[in-house]
Amino acid sequence: MRLMSPPVGLAALTDTDLVGQVARVLTQAVVTGQLAPGAKVVEAGIARELGISRAPVREAARLLEQQGLLVSHPRRGFFVRKLEIRDIDEIYDLRICVECHAALLAAKNLTPANRAALRKQIDVLHETADLEDHARQVEEDYKFHRMIVEIAGSKRLLKVFDDLSSEMRMVIGLIGRLYDDPHRIAQTHEALLEVLEQGHDDIIAARFDYHIAAAWREVGRLVREIPSSTNGVAP
Amino acid sequence: MRLMSPPVGLAALTDTDLVGQVARVLTQAVVTGQLAPGAKVVEAGIARELGISRAPVREAARLLEQQGLLVSHPRRGFFVRKLEIRDIDEIYDLRICVECHAALLAAKNLTPANRAALRKQIDVLHETADLEDHARQVEEDYKFHRMIVEIAGSKRLLKVFDDLSSEMRMVIGLIGRLYDDPHRIAQTHEALLEVLEQGHDDIIAARFDYHIAAAWREVGRLVREIPSSTNGVAP
DNA sequence: TAAGCGTCGATTGTCGACAGTTTAATCTTG
DNA sequence: CAAGATTAAACTGTCGACAATCGACGCTTA
């Protein structure tokens, strides 16, 4: 006898994931610069503001620490991480390493379905290119890159990418503007997809390497251009 | 007046880093198999055993979760991660990606000092090869690889490597024995160092790729060979 | 007889409290 | 007046407590 209702694809509702929520709030605050680099993150303050106790805040803060957005000095608390030029170099260097590899794997896993998804995302890039919403543009840009890593099919690769992402968002947030013309970015990504579809390892690696390295150069230039006192990036 | 004893270069006895200590204890328990894959990690149990409260235990558990050693099911607690063949493949795939890159960077940063350090570590490998202490041998093996990533000079690269390391230790722990003859391992590493000193990018990458892939194959073989019921590795 | 329903102990998520430490602000003192 | 000592306020690290929830087990019922 079967009385149990059949499994319908409902999203498991985890309304009690306070830690996760706090982590999201904090991440947002950091990448938007609402919490400036070097700023102290007072547990009790955050807790009071969110109407909760300190315990979940502490756990969330540890998460962000592991992600590299916060640093903790024992007995002194958590602080928003200050990025130095050297950090930005590390971030992009690792990103090249990870994303080139992901691209190679993705090319092998490319199916009509996810190929279409990538195409669609490029359309989104074109659409948002005319808007003045820079944050949105950055978001869609990353989404494209993330999709490739997803297609690569390695959870660990994706985790590394995601951790890097928040750091990169922080950097972009500090710069305060895009590192390139949004239309050009959309076109570039179109080219990336083509190369991916082509499927030649050397070309894929070289192309992704170049693409990310270009962003690296631009970001580096822009960061150096802004006085460090105003952006929290030390030389 | 200065009554405080002068700072000695001791391992910064931060006696109040409970979370760190707990994290170390838990990590050890997991990689040694003392906590078997799939086992539930009861917060109160750990806390009582260590004579502390649950708060630090929770924070430590979150750390290990982020590291991939534990998984948390909301409202059900933390469990020791069960590794599947797929995970092992992911781990080694990422390790190749990361370590090859690290090796290239390390070759560029190679100085007489750290070159000597690597040589010395190879000596240690030879010395411990005769011992029957497998755990020690594995440890020294990783130390060599870690040194290379350290020389590469990227904190983020090192972090990725360290996270992977604990997972790899877990795998090795499950297998329960070395994947190769320790003397052969020592020799192989000697060859790696030579290639590193030579300084040709292509050769370095190819050699490290091959070296790690070989371990991957061996580990994969050994894992498959053991009935999954006894080792916690699902197929 | 087996799916579904209470019930009960075990465990998690969260909270408020307290001691000890750090930071700042104020007060000395040469 | 500046450098150091002193005090007060703020904050962290840790704890124990409590309600909410989960899993197991036996009970009901079709």
PDB file of C-alpha atoms (C1' of nucleotides) in Angstrom, chain C residues 1-27:
ATOM      1  C1'  DT C   1       1.513  -7.019   8.191  1.00  0.00           C
ATOM      2  C1'  DA C   2       3.298  -2.934   6.998  1.00  0.00           C
ATOM      3  C1'  DA C   3       2.513   2.039   6.498  1.00  0.00           C
ATOM      4  C1'  DG C   4       1.587   5.819   9.357  1.00  0.00           C
ATOM      5  C1'  DC C   5       1.315   7.956  14.024  1.00  0.00           C
ATOM      6  C1'  DG C   6       2.625   9.269  18.818  1.00  0.00           C
ATOM      7  C1'  DT C   7       6.096   9.368  22.282  1.00  0.00           C
ATOM      8  C1'  DC C   8      10.557   9.910  24.444  1.00  0.00           C
ATOM      9  C1'  DG C   9      15.447  10.474  24.854  1.00  0.00           C
ATOM     10  C1'  DA C  10      19.243  12.588  22.469  1.00  0.00           C
ATOM     11  C1'  DT C  11      21.104  16.438  20.030  1.00  0.00           C
ATOM     12  C1'  DT C  12      21.225  20.838  17.721  1.00  0.00           C
ATOM     13  C1'  DG C  13      20.563  25.941  17.313  1.00  0.00           C
ATOM     14  C1'  DT C  14      20.478  29.847  19.809  1.00  0.00           C
ATOM     15  C1'  DC C  15      20.741  32.719  23.669  1.00  0.00           C
ATOM     16  C1'  DG C  16      22.336  35.568  27.753  1.00  0.00           C
ATOM     17  C1'  DA C  17      25.975  35.875  31.158  1.00  0.00           C
ATOM     18  C1'  DC C  18      30.570  36.325  33.012  1.00  0.00           C
ATOM     19  C1'  DA C  19      35.562  36.586  33.342  1.00  0.00           C
ATOM     20  C1'  DG C  20      39.632  38.216  31.313  1.00  0.00           C
ATOM     21  C1'  DT C  21      41.791  41.070  27.815  1.00  0.00           C
ATOM     22  C1'  DT C  22      42.296  44.861  24.790  1.00  0.00           C
ATOM     23  C1'  DT C  23      41.544  49.628  23.612  1.00  0.00           C
ATOM     24  C1'  DA C  24      40.656  54.406  24.673  1.00  0.00           C
ATOM     25  C1'  DA C  25      40.579  57.960  27.535  1.00  0.00           C
ATOM     26  C1'  DT C  26      42.196  60.218  31.521  1.00  0.00           C
ATOM     27  C1'  DC C  27      45.404  61.303  34.680  1.00  0.00           C
TER      28       DC C  27
END
